[in-house]
Amino acid sequence: MKFSPKKILVPVDFSAFSKEALEAAAGIAEVRGAEITVLHVMVEPQASVPYEVYIDWQKVKGEIRADAEKLMEKMVAPGGPAAKAKTMLEWGEPAAAIARVAKEGSFDLVVMATHGRTGLTRLFLGSVAEQVIRHAPCPVLSFRPKQ
């Protein structure tokens, strides 16, 4: 049986690399007649100040979401490769959220960029793409930036 995805999830971090992955997903979707959902996972703000300092976290989260919505509009702009894509914004740890959304949405394929970290950076940060490959319920196509 030939692999023919009908639902493609494209996690983006709004980098040029994720835009390349989105363009690749759009090409696959066009050939296969698939639908694309573009996902951005927003990370909860971390307190780096003493607890006595009052911060309106709801306001901070609202600003993060508003920024993400604006950037998402640019990713799926009319006339662009993913103009017909659905969009999703989720809060959480990126790799876990991507795998969860892929499972809950019954996606057939995840297409995402990897930043290609190596050495100590990779050891400490890990790779979101690597974690998604391990935990996603479907195939994951990852793109490494052009060197």
CSV table of N, CA, C and O in Angstrom, one decimal, residues 1-126:
chain,number,residue,atom,x,y,z
A,1,MET,N,0.8,-1.2,0.0
A,1,MET,CA,0.0,0.0,0.0
A,1,MET,C,0.9,1.3,0.0
A,1,MET,O,1.8,1.4,0.8
A,2,LYS,N,0.5,2.2,-0.8
A,2,LYS,CA,1.3,3.4,-1.0
A,2,LYS,C,0.9,4.4,0.2
A,2,LYS,O,-0.3,4.5,0.5
A,3,PHE,N,1.9,5.0,0.8
A,3,PHE,CA,1.6,6.0,1.9
A,3,PHE,C,1.0,7.3,1.3
A,3,PHE,O,1.6,7.9,0.4
A,4,SER,N,-0.2,7.6,1.7
A,4,SER,CA,-0.8,8.8,1.1
A,4,SER,C,-1.5,9.6,2.3
A,4,SER,O,-2.7,9.4,2.6
A,5,PRO,N,-0.8,10.4,2.9
A,5,PRO,CA,-1.3,11.2,4.1
A,5,PRO,C,-2.5,12.1,3.6
A,5,PRO,O,-2.4,12.7,2.6
A,6,LYS,N,-3.5,12.2,4.5
A,6,LYS,CA,-4.6,13.1,4.2
A,6,LYS,C,-4.7,14.2,5.2
A,6,LYS,O,-5.3,15.2,5.0
A,7,LYS,N,-4.0,14.0,6.4
A,7,LYS,CA,-4.0,15.1,7.4
A,7,LYS,C,-2.5,15.3,7.8
A,7,LYS,O,-1.9,14.3,8.4
A,8,ILE,N,-2.0,16.5,7.6
A,8,ILE,CA,-0.6,16.8,7.8
A,8,ILE,C,-0.5,17.8,8.9
A,8,ILE,O,-1.1,18.9,8.8
A,9,LEU,N,0.3,17.6,10.0
A,9,LEU,CA,0.5,18.5,11.0
A,9,LEU,C,1.9,19.1,10.8
A,9,LEU,O,2.9,18.4,10.7
A,10,VAL,N,2.0,20.5,10.8
A,10,VAL,CA,3.2,21.2,10.6
A,10,VAL,C,3.5,22.1,11.9
A,10,VAL,O,3.0,23.2,11.9
A,11,PRO,N,4.3,21.6,12.8
A,11,PRO,CA,4.6,22.4,13.9
A,11,PRO,C,5.6,23.5,13.5
A,11,PRO,O,6.6,23.2,12.7
A,12,VAL,N,5.4,24.8,13.9
A,12,VAL,CA,6.3,25.9,13.5
A,12,VAL,C,6.7,26.6,14.7
A,12,VAL,O,6.0,26.8,15.7
A,13,ASP,N,8.0,27.2,14.6
A,13,ASP,CA,8.4,28.1,15.7
A,13,ASP,C,8.7,29.5,15.0
A,13,ASP,O,9.3,30.3,15.6
A,14,PHE,N,8.2,29.7,13.8
A,14,PHE,CA,8.2,30.9,13.1
A,14,PHE,C,9.6,31.2,12.5
A,14,PHE,O,9.8,32.3,12.1
A,15,SER,N,10.5,30.3,12.6
A,15,SER,CA,11.8,30.5,12.0
A,15,SER,C,11.8,30.3,10.5
A,15,SER,O,10.8,29.7,10.0
A,16,ALA,N,12.9,30.7,9.8
A,16,ALA,CA,13.0,30.4,8.4
A,16,ALA,C,12.9,28.9,8.1
A,16,ALA,O,12.4,28.5,7.1
A,17,PHE,N,13.5,28.1,9.1
A,17,PHE,CA,13.5,26.7,8.9
A,17,PHE,C,12.1,26.1,8.9
A,17,PHE,O,11.8,25.2,8.1
A,18,SER,N,11.3,26.6,9.8
A,18,SER,CA,10.0,26.0,9.9
A,18,SER,C,9.1,26.5,8.7
A,18,SER,O,8.2,25.8,8.2
A,19,LYS,N,9.5,27.6,8.1
A,19,LYS,CA,8.8,28.1,6.9
A,19,LYS,C,9.1,27.1,5.7
A,19,LYS,O,8.3,26.8,4.9
A,20,GLU,N,10.4,26.7,5.7
A,20,GLU,CA,10.8,25.7,4.6
A,20,GLU,C,10.0,24.4,4.8
A,20,GLU,O,9.6,23.8,3.8
A,21,ALA,N,9.9,23.9,6.1
A,21,ALA,CA,9.1,22.7,6.3
A,21,ALA,C,7.7,22.9,5.9
A,21,ALA,O,7.1,22.0,5.3
A,22,LEU,N,7.1,24.0,6.2
A,22,LEU,CA,5.7,24.3,5.8
A,22,LEU,C,5.6,24.3,4.3
A,22,LEU,O,4.6,23.7,3.7
A,23,GLU,N,6.5,24.9,3.5
A,23,GLU,CA,6.5,24.8,2.1
A,23,GLU,C,6.6,23.4,1.6
A,23,GLU,O,5.9,23.0,0.6
A,24,ALA,N,7.4,22.6,2.2
A,24,ALA,CA,7.5,21.2,1.8
A,24,ALA,C,6.2,20.4,2.1
A,24,ALA,O,5.7,19.7,1.2
A,25,ALA,N,5.6,20.7,3.2
A,25,ALA,CA,4.3,20.1,3.6
A,25,ALA,C,3.2,20.5,2.6
A,25,ALA,O,2.4,19.7,2.2
A,26,ALA,N,3.3,21.8,2.2
A,26,ALA,CA,2.3,22.2,1.2
A,26,ALA,C,2.4,21.5,-0.1
A,26,ALA,O,1.4,21.2,-0.8
A,27,GLY,N,3.7,21.2,-0.5
A,27,GLY,CA,3.9,20.5,-1.8
A,27,GLY,C,3.4,19.1,-1.7
A,27,GLY,O,2.7,18.6,-2.6
A,28,ILE,N,3.6,18.4,-0.5
A,28,ILE,CA,3.0,17.1,-0.3
A,28,ILE,C,1.5,17.1,-0.3
A,28,ILE,O,0.9,16.3,-0.9
A,29,ALA,N,1.0,18.1,0.4
A,29,ALA,CA,-0.5,18.2,0.5
A,29,ALA,C,-1.1,18.4,-0.9
A,29,ALA,O,-2.2,17.9,-1.2
A,30,GLU,N,-0.5,19.2,-1.7
A,30,GLU,CA,-1.0,19.5,-3.1
A,30,GLU,C,-1.0,18.2,-3.9
A,30,GLU,O,-2.0,17.9,-4.6
A,31,VAL,N,0.1,17.4,-3.8
A,31,VAL,CA,0.1,16.2,-4.6
A,31,VAL,C,-0.8,15.1,-4.1
A,31,VAL,O,-1.4,14.4,-4.9
A,32,ARG,N,-1.0,15.0,-2.8
A,32,ARG,CA,-1.8,14.0,-2.1
A,32,ARG,C,-3.2,14.4,-1.8
A,32,ARG,O,-4.0,13.6,-1.3
A,33,GLY,N,-3.5,15.7,-2.0
A,33,GLY,CA,-4.9,16.1,-1.7
A,33,GLY,C,-5.1,16.1,-0.2
A,33,GLY,O,-6.2,15.9,0.3
A,34,ALA,N,-4.1,16.5,0.6
A,34,ALA,CA,-4.2,16.4,2.0
A,34,ALA,C,-4.5,17.8,2.6
A,34,ALA,O,-4.3,18.8,1.9
A,35,GLU,N,-4.9,17.8,3.8
A,35,GLU,CA,-5.1,19.1,4.5
A,35,GLU,C,-4.0,19.3,5.5
A,35,GLU,O,-3.4,18.4,6.0
A,36,ILE,N,-3.7,20.6,5.7
A,36,ILE,CA,-2.5,21.0,6.6
A,36,ILE,C,-3.1,21.7,7.8
A,36,ILE,O,-4.0,22.6,7.6
A,37,THR,N,-2.5,21.4,8.9
A,37,THR,CA,-2.8,22.1,10.1
A,37,THR,C,-1.4,22.6,10.6
A,37,THR,O,-0.5,21.8,10.8
A,38,VAL,N,-1.3,23.9,10.8
A,38,VAL,CA,-0.1,24.5,11.3
A,38,VAL,C,-0.2,24.8,12.8
A,38,VAL,O,-1.2,25.4,13.2
A,39,LEU,N,0.7,24.2,13.5
A,39,LEU,CA,0.7,24.3,15.0
A,39,LEU,C,1.8,25.1,15.5
A,39,LEU,O,3.0,24.8,15.1
A,40,HIS,N,1.6,26.0,16.5
A,40,HIS,CA,2.6,26.6,17.2
A,40,HIS,C,2.4,26.3,18.7
A,40,HIS,O,1.3,26.6,19.2
A,41,VAL,N,3.4,25.8,19.4
A,41,VAL,CA,3.3,25.6,20.8
A,41,VAL,C,3.9,26.7,21.6
A,41,VAL,O,5.1,27.0,21.4
A,42,MET,N,3.1,27.4,22.4
A,42,MET,CA,3.6,28.5,23.2
A,42,MET,C,4.0,27.9,24.6
A,42,MET,O,3.4,27.1,25.2
A,43,VAL,N,5.2,28.4,25.0
A,43,VAL,CA,5.8,27.9,26.2
A,43,VAL,C,5.4,28.8,27.4
A,43,VAL,O,5.4,30.1,27.2
A,44,GLU,N,4.9,28.2,28.5
A,44,GLU,CA,4.5,29.0,29.6
A,44,GLU,C,5.7,29.9,30.1
A,44,GLU,O,6.8,29.4,30.2
A,45,PRO,N,5.4,31.2,30.4
A,45,PRO,CA,6.5,32.0,30.9
A,45,PRO,C,7.0,31.5,32.3
A,45,PRO,O,6.2,31.0,33.1
A,46,GLN,N,8.3,31.6,32.5
A,46,GLN,CA,8.9,31.1,33.7
A,46,GLN,C,9.2,32.3,34.6
A,46,GLN,O,9.7,33.3,34.1
A,47,ALA,N,8.9,32.1,35.9
A,47,ALA,CA,9.2,33.2,36.8
A,47,ALA,C,10.7,33.2,37.1
A,47,ALA,O,11.3,32.2,37.5
A,48,SER,N,11.3,34.4,36.8
A,48,SER,CA,12.8,34.5,37.1
A,48,SER,C,13.0,35.6,38.1
A,48,SER,O,14.1,36.1,38.2
A,49,VAL,N,12.0,36.0,38.8
A,49,VAL,CA,12.0,37.0,39.8
A,49,VAL,C,11.5,36.5,41.1
A,49,VAL,O,10.8,35.5,41.1
A,50,PRO,N,11.9,37.1,42.2
A,50,PRO,CA,11.4,36.6,43.5
A,50,PRO,C,9.9,36.7,43.6
A,50,PRO,O,9.2,37.5,42.9
A,51,TYR,N,9.3,35.8,44.3
A,51,TYR,CA,7.8,35.7,44.4
A,51,TYR,C,7.2,36.9,44.9
A,51,TYR,O,6.0,37.2,44.7
A,52,GLU,N,7.9,37.8,45.6
A,52,GLU,CA,7.3,39.0,46.1
A,52,GLU,C,7.0,40.0,45.0
A,52,GLU,O,6.1,40.9,45.1
A,53,VAL,N,7.7,39.9,43.8
A,53,VAL,CA,7.4,40.8,42.7
A,53,VAL,C,6.1,40.3,42.0
A,53,VAL,O,6.1,39.2,41.5
A,54,TYR,N,5.2,41.2,41.9
A,54,TYR,CA,3.9,40.9,41.3
A,54,TYR,C,4.0,41.0,39.8
A,54,TYR,O,4.4,42.0,39.3
A,55,ILE,N,3.6,39.9,39.1
A,55,ILE,CA,3.6,40.0,37.7
A,55,ILE,C,2.2,39.5,37.3
A,55,ILE,O,1.7,38.4,37.8
A,56,ASP,N,1.6,40.2,36.4
A,56,ASP,CA,0.2,39.7,35.9
A,56,ASP,C,0.5,38.7,34.8
A,56,ASP,O,0.6,39.0,33.6
A,57,TRP,N,0.5,37.4,35.2
A,57,TRP,CA,0.8,36.3,34.3
A,57,TRP,C,-0.2,36.2,33.2
A,57,TRP,O,0.1,35.8,32.0
A,58,GLN,N,-1.5,36.5,33.5
A,58,GLN,CA,-2.5,36.4,32.5
A,58,GLN,C,-2.2,37.4,31.4
A,58,GLN,O,-2.4,37.2,30.2
A,59,LYS,N,-1.8,38.6,31.8
A,59,LYS,CA,-1.4,39.6,30.8
A,59,LYS,C,-0.2,39.2,29.9
A,59,LYS,O,-0.2,39.4,28.7
A,60,VAL,N,0.8,38.6,30.6
A,60,VAL,CA,2.0,38.2,29.9
A,60,VAL,C,1.6,37.1,28.9
A,60,VAL,O,2.0,37.1,27.7
A,61,LYS,N,0.8,36.1,29.3
A,61,LYS,CA,0.3,35.0,28.5
A,61,LYS,C,-0.5,35.6,27.3
A,61,LYS,O,-0.4,35.1,26.2
A,62,GLY,N,-1.3,36.6,27.6
A,62,GLY,CA,-2.1,37.2,26.5
A,62,GLY,C,-1.3,37.9,25.5
A,62,GLY,O,-1.5,37.8,24.3
A,63,GLU,N,-0.2,38.5,25.9
A,63,GLU,CA,0.8,39.1,25.0
A,63,GLU,C,1.5,38.1,24.1
A,63,GLU,O,1.7,38.3,22.9
A,64,ILE,N,1.9,37.0,24.8
A,64,ILE,CA,2.5,35.9,24.0
A,64,ILE,C,1.6,35.4,23.0
A,64,ILE,O,2.0,35.2,21.8
A,65,ARG,N,0.3,35.1,23.3
A,65,ARG,CA,-0.7,34.6,22.4
A,65,ARG,C,-0.9,35.6,21.3
A,65,ARG,O,-1.0,35.2,20.1
A,66,ALA,N,-1.0,36.9,21.6
A,66,ALA,CA,-1.3,37.9,20.5
A,66,ALA,C,-0.1,37.9,19.5
A,66,ALA,O,-0.3,38.0,18.3
A,67,ASP,N,1.1,37.9,20.0
A,67,ASP,CA,2.3,37.8,19.2
A,67,ASP,C,2.3,36.6,18.3
A,67,ASP,O,2.5,36.7,17.1
A,68,ALA,N,1.9,35.4,18.9
A,68,ALA,CA,1.9,34.2,18.1
A,68,ALA,C,0.8,34.2,17.0
A,68,ALA,O,1.0,33.7,15.9
A,69,GLU,N,-0.3,34.8,17.4
A,69,GLU,CA,-1.4,34.9,16.4
A,69,GLU,C,-1.0,35.8,15.2
A,69,GLU,O,-1.2,35.4,14.0
A,70,LYS,N,-0.3,36.9,15.4
A,70,LYS,CA,0.2,37.7,14.3
A,70,LYS,C,1.2,37.0,13.5
A,70,LYS,O,1.2,37.0,12.2
A,71,LEU,N,2.2,36.3,14.1
A,71,LEU,CA,3.2,35.5,13.4
A,71,LEU,C,2.5,34.4,12.6
A,71,LEU,O,2.9,34.1,11.5
A,72,MET,N,1.5,33.8,13.2
A,72,MET,CA,0.8,32.7,12.5
A,72,MET,C,0.1,33.2,11.2
A,72,MET,O,0.1,32.5,10.2
A,73,GLU,N,-0.5,34.4,11.3
A,73,GLU,CA,-1.2,35.0,10.1
A,73,GLU,C,-0.2,35.1,9.0
A,73,GLU,O,-0.5,34.9,7.8
A,74,LYS,N,1.0,35.5,9.3
A,74,LYS,CA,2.1,35.6,8.3
A,74,LYS,C,2.4,34.3,7.7
A,74,LYS,O,2.7,34.2,6.5
A,75,MET,N,2.5,33.2,8.5
A,75,MET,CA,2.8,31.9,8.0
A,75,MET,C,1.8,31.4,7.0
A,75,MET,O,2.2,30.6,6.1
A,76,VAL,N,0.6,31.7,7.2
A,76,VAL,CA,-0.5,31.2,6.4
A,76,VAL,C,-1.2,32.3,5.6
A,76,VAL,O,-2.4,32.3,5.3
A,77,ALA,N,-0.4,33.2,5.2
A,77,ALA,CA,-0.9,34.4,4.4
A,77,ALA,C,-1.5,34.0,3.1
A,77,ALA,O,-1.0,33.1,2.4
A,78,PRO,N,-2.5,34.7,2.7
A,78,PRO,CA,-3.1,34.5,1.4
A,78,PRO,C,-2.0,34.6,0.3
A,78,PRO,O,-1.2,35.4,0.3
A,79,GLY,N,-2.1,33.6,-0.7
A,79,GLY,CA,-1.2,33.6,-1.8
A,79,GLY,C,0.1,32.8,-1.4
A,79,GLY,O,0.9,32.5,-2.3
A,80,GLY,N,0.3,32.5,-0.2
A,80,GLY,CA,1.4,31.7,0.2
A,80,GLY,C,1.2,30.2,0.1
A,80,GLY,O,0.0,29.8,-0.3
A,81,PRO,N,2.2,29.4,0.3
A,81,PRO,CA,2.0,27.9,0.1
A,81,PRO,C,1.0,27.3,1.0
A,81,PRO,O,0.4,26.2,0.6
A,82,ALA,N,0.7,27.8,2.2
A,82,ALA,CA,-0.2,27.2,3.1
A,82,ALA,C,-1.4,28.1,3.4
A,82,ALA,O,-2.0,28.1,4.5
A,83,ALA,N,-1.8,28.8,2.3
A,83,ALA,CA,-3.0,29.7,2.5
A,83,ALA,C,-4.3,29.1,3.0
A,83,ALA,O,-5.1,29.7,3.6
A,84,LYS,N,-4.4,27.8,2.6
A,84,LYS,CA,-5.7,27.1,3.0
A,84,LYS,C,-5.5,26.3,4.3
A,84,LYS,O,-6.4,25.6,4.7
A,85,ALA,N,-4.4,26.4,5.0
A,85,ALA,CA,-4.1,25.6,6.2
A,85,ALA,C,-4.9,26.1,7.3
A,85,ALA,O,-5.3,27.3,7.5
A,86,LYS,N,-5.3,25.1,8.2
A,86,LYS,CA,-5.9,25.4,9.5
A,86,LYS,C,-4.8,25.8,10.4
A,86,LYS,O,-3.6,25.4,10.2
A,87,THR,N,-5.1,26.5,11.5
A,87,THR,CA,-4.0,26.9,12.4
A,87,THR,C,-4.5,26.5,13.9
A,87,THR,O,-5.6,26.5,14.2
A,88,MET,N,-3.5,26.2,14.7
A,88,MET,CA,-3.7,25.9,16.1
A,88,MET,C,-2.6,26.5,16.9
A,88,MET,O,-1.4,26.5,16.5
A,89,LEU,N,-3.0,27.1,18.1
A,89,LEU,CA,-2.0,27.5,19.1
A,89,LEU,C,-2.3,26.7,20.3
A,89,LEU,O,-3.5,26.6,20.8
A,90,GLU,N,-1.3,26.2,20.9
A,90,GLU,CA,-1.4,25.4,22.1
A,90,GLU,C,-0.3,25.8,23.1
A,90,GLU,O,0.7,26.3,22.8
A,91,TRP,N,-0.6,25.7,24.4
A,91,TRP,CA,0.3,25.9,25.5
A,91,TRP,C,0.9,24.6,25.9
A,91,TRP,O,0.3,23.6,25.9
A,92,GLY,N,2.2,24.6,26.2
A,92,GLY,CA,2.8,23.4,26.8
A,92,GLY,C,4.3,23.3,26.4
A,92,GLY,O,4.9,24.2,25.9
A,93,GLU,N,4.8,22.1,26.7
A,93,GLU,CA,6.2,21.7,26.3
A,93,GLU,C,6.1,21.3,24.9
A,93,GLU,O,5.3,20.4,24.5
A,94,PRO,N,6.9,21.9,24.0
A,94,PRO,CA,6.7,21.6,22.5
A,94,PRO,C,6.6,20.2,22.1
A,94,PRO,O,5.6,19.8,21.4
A,95,ALA,N,7.6,19.4,22.4
A,95,ALA,CA,7.6,18.0,21.9
A,95,ALA,C,6.3,17.2,22.4
A,95,ALA,O,5.7,16.5,21.6
A,96,ALA,N,6.0,17.3,23.6
A,96,ALA,CA,4.9,16.6,24.2
A,96,ALA,C,3.6,17.1,23.6
A,96,ALA,O,2.7,16.3,23.2
A,97,ALA,N,3.4,18.4,23.4
A,97,ALA,CA,2.2,19.0,22.8
A,97,ALA,C,2.1,18.6,21.4
A,97,ALA,O,1.0,18.3,20.9
A,98,ILE,N,3.2,18.6,20.6
A,98,ILE,CA,3.1,18.2,19.2
A,98,ILE,C,2.6,16.7,19.1
A,98,ILE,O,1.7,16.4,18.3
A,99,ALA,N,3.2,15.8,19.9
A,99,ALA,CA,2.9,14.4,19.8
A,99,ALA,C,1.4,14.2,20.3
A,99,ALA,O,0.7,13.4,19.6
A,100,ARG,N,1.0,15.0,21.3
A,100,ARG,CA,-0.4,14.9,21.7
A,100,ARG,C,-1.4,15.3,20.7
A,100,ARG,O,-2.4,14.7,20.4
A,101,VAL,N,-1.1,16.5,20.0
A,101,VAL,CA,-2.0,17.0,19.0
A,101,VAL,C,-2.0,16.0,17.8
A,101,VAL,O,-3.1,15.8,17.2
A,102,ALA,N,-0.9,15.5,17.5
A,102,ALA,CA,-0.8,14.5,16.3
A,102,ALA,C,-1.7,13.3,16.6
A,102,ALA,O,-2.5,12.8,15.7
A,103,LYS,N,-1.7,12.8,17.9
A,103,LYS,CA,-2.5,11.7,18.2
A,103,LYS,C,-4.0,12.1,18.3
A,103,LYS,O,-4.9,11.4,17.7
A,104,GLU,N,-4.3,13.1,19.0
A,104,GLU,CA,-5.7,13.5,19.2
A,104,GLU,C,-6.4,13.9,17.9
A,104,GLU,O,-7.6,13.7,17.7
A,105,GLY,N,-5.6,14.5,17.0
A,105,GLY,CA,-6.2,14.9,15.7
A,105,GLY,C,-6.1,13.9,14.6
A,105,GLY,O,-6.5,14.1,13.5
A,106,SER,N,-5.6,12.7,15.0
A,106,SER,CA,-5.5,11.6,14.0
A,106,SER,C,-4.8,12.0,12.8
A,106,SER,O,-5.2,11.7,11.6
A,107,PHE,N,-3.6,12.7,12.9
A,107,PHE,CA,-2.8,13.1,11.8
A,107,PHE,C,-2.1,11.9,11.2
A,107,PHE,O,-1.7,11.0,11.9
A,108,ASP,N,-1.8,11.9,9.9
A,108,ASP,CA,-1.1,10.9,9.2
A,108,ASP,C,0.4,11.1,9.1
A,108,ASP,O,1.1,10.2,8.8
A,109,LEU,N,0.7,12.4,9.2
A,109,LEU,CA,2.1,12.8,9.0
A,109,LEU,C,2.4,14.1,9.8
A,109,LEU,O,1.6,15.0,9.8
A,110,VAL,N,3.6,14.2,10.3
A,110,VAL,CA,4.1,15.4,10.9
A,110,VAL,C,5.3,15.8,10.1
A,110,VAL,O,6.2,15.0,9.8
A,111,VAL,N,5.3,17.1,9.6
A,111,VAL,CA,6.4,17.6,8.9
A,111,VAL,C,7.0,18.8,9.7
A,111,VAL,O,6.2,19.8,10.0
A,112,MET,N,8.2,18.7,10.1
A,112,MET,CA,8.8,19.8,10.9
A,112,MET,C,10.3,20.0,10.6
A,112,MET,O,11.0,19.1,10.1
A,113,ALA,N,10.7,21.2,11.0
A,113,ALA,CA,12.1,21.5,10.9
A,113,ALA,C,12.9,21.1,12.1
A,113,ALA,O,12.3,21.0,13.2
A,114,THR,N,14.2,20.8,12.0
A,114,THR,CA,15.0,20.6,13.1
A,114,THR,C,16.1,21.6,13.0
A,114,THR,O,16.6,21.9,11.9
A,115,HIS,N,16.6,22.1,14.1
A,115,HIS,CA,17.6,23.1,14.0
A,115,HIS,C,19.0,22.5,14.0
A,115,HIS,O,20.0,23.2,13.8
A,116,GLY,N,19.1,21.1,14.0
A,116,GLY,CA,20.3,20.5,13.9
A,116,GLY,C,21.3,20.8,14.9
A,116,GLY,O,22.5,20.9,14.7
A,117,ARG,N,20.9,20.9,16.2
A,117,ARG,CA,21.8,21.2,17.3
A,117,ARG,C,22.7,20.0,17.5
A,117,ARG,O,22.3,18.8,17.3
A,118,THR,N,24.0,20.2,17.8
A,118,THR,CA,24.9,19.1,18.1
A,118,THR,C,25.6,19.4,19.4
A,118,THR,O,25.5,20.5,20.0
A,119,GLY,N,26.4,18.4,19.8
A,119,GLY,CA,27.2,18.6,21.0
A,119,GLY,C,26.5,18.9,22.3
A,119,GLY,O,25.4,18.4,22.5
A,120,LEU,N,27.1,19.8,23.1
A,120,LEU,CA,26.5,20.1,24.4
A,120,LEU,C,25.1,20.7,24.3
A,120,LEU,O,24.3,20.5,25.1
A,121,THR,N,24.9,21.6,23.3
A,121,THR,CA,23.6,22.2,23.2
A,121,THR,C,22.5,21.1,23.0
A,121,THR,O,21.5,21.2,23.7
A,122,ARG,N,22.8,20.1,22.2
A,122,ARG,CA,21.8,19.0,22.0
A,122,ARG,C,21.7,18.2,23.3
A,122,ARG,O,20.6,17.8,23.6
A,123,LEU,N,22.8,18.0,23.9
A,123,LEU,CA,22.8,17.2,25.2
A,123,LEU,C,21.9,17.8,26.2
A,123,LEU,O,21.1,17.2,26.8
A,124,PHE,N,22.0,19.1,26.4
A,124,PHE,CA,21.2,19.8,27.4
A,124,PHE,C,19.8,20.2,27.0
A,124,PHE,O,18.9,20.0,27.7
A,125,LEU,N,19.7,20.6,25.7
A,125,LEU,CA,18.3,21.0,25.3
A,125,LEU,C,17.6,19.9,24.6
A,125,LEU,O,16.3,19.9,24.6
A,126,GLY,N,18.3,18.9,24.1
A,126,GLY,CA,17.6,17.8,23.4
A,126,GLY,C,17.1,18.4,22.1
A,126,GLY,O,17.2,19.6,21.8
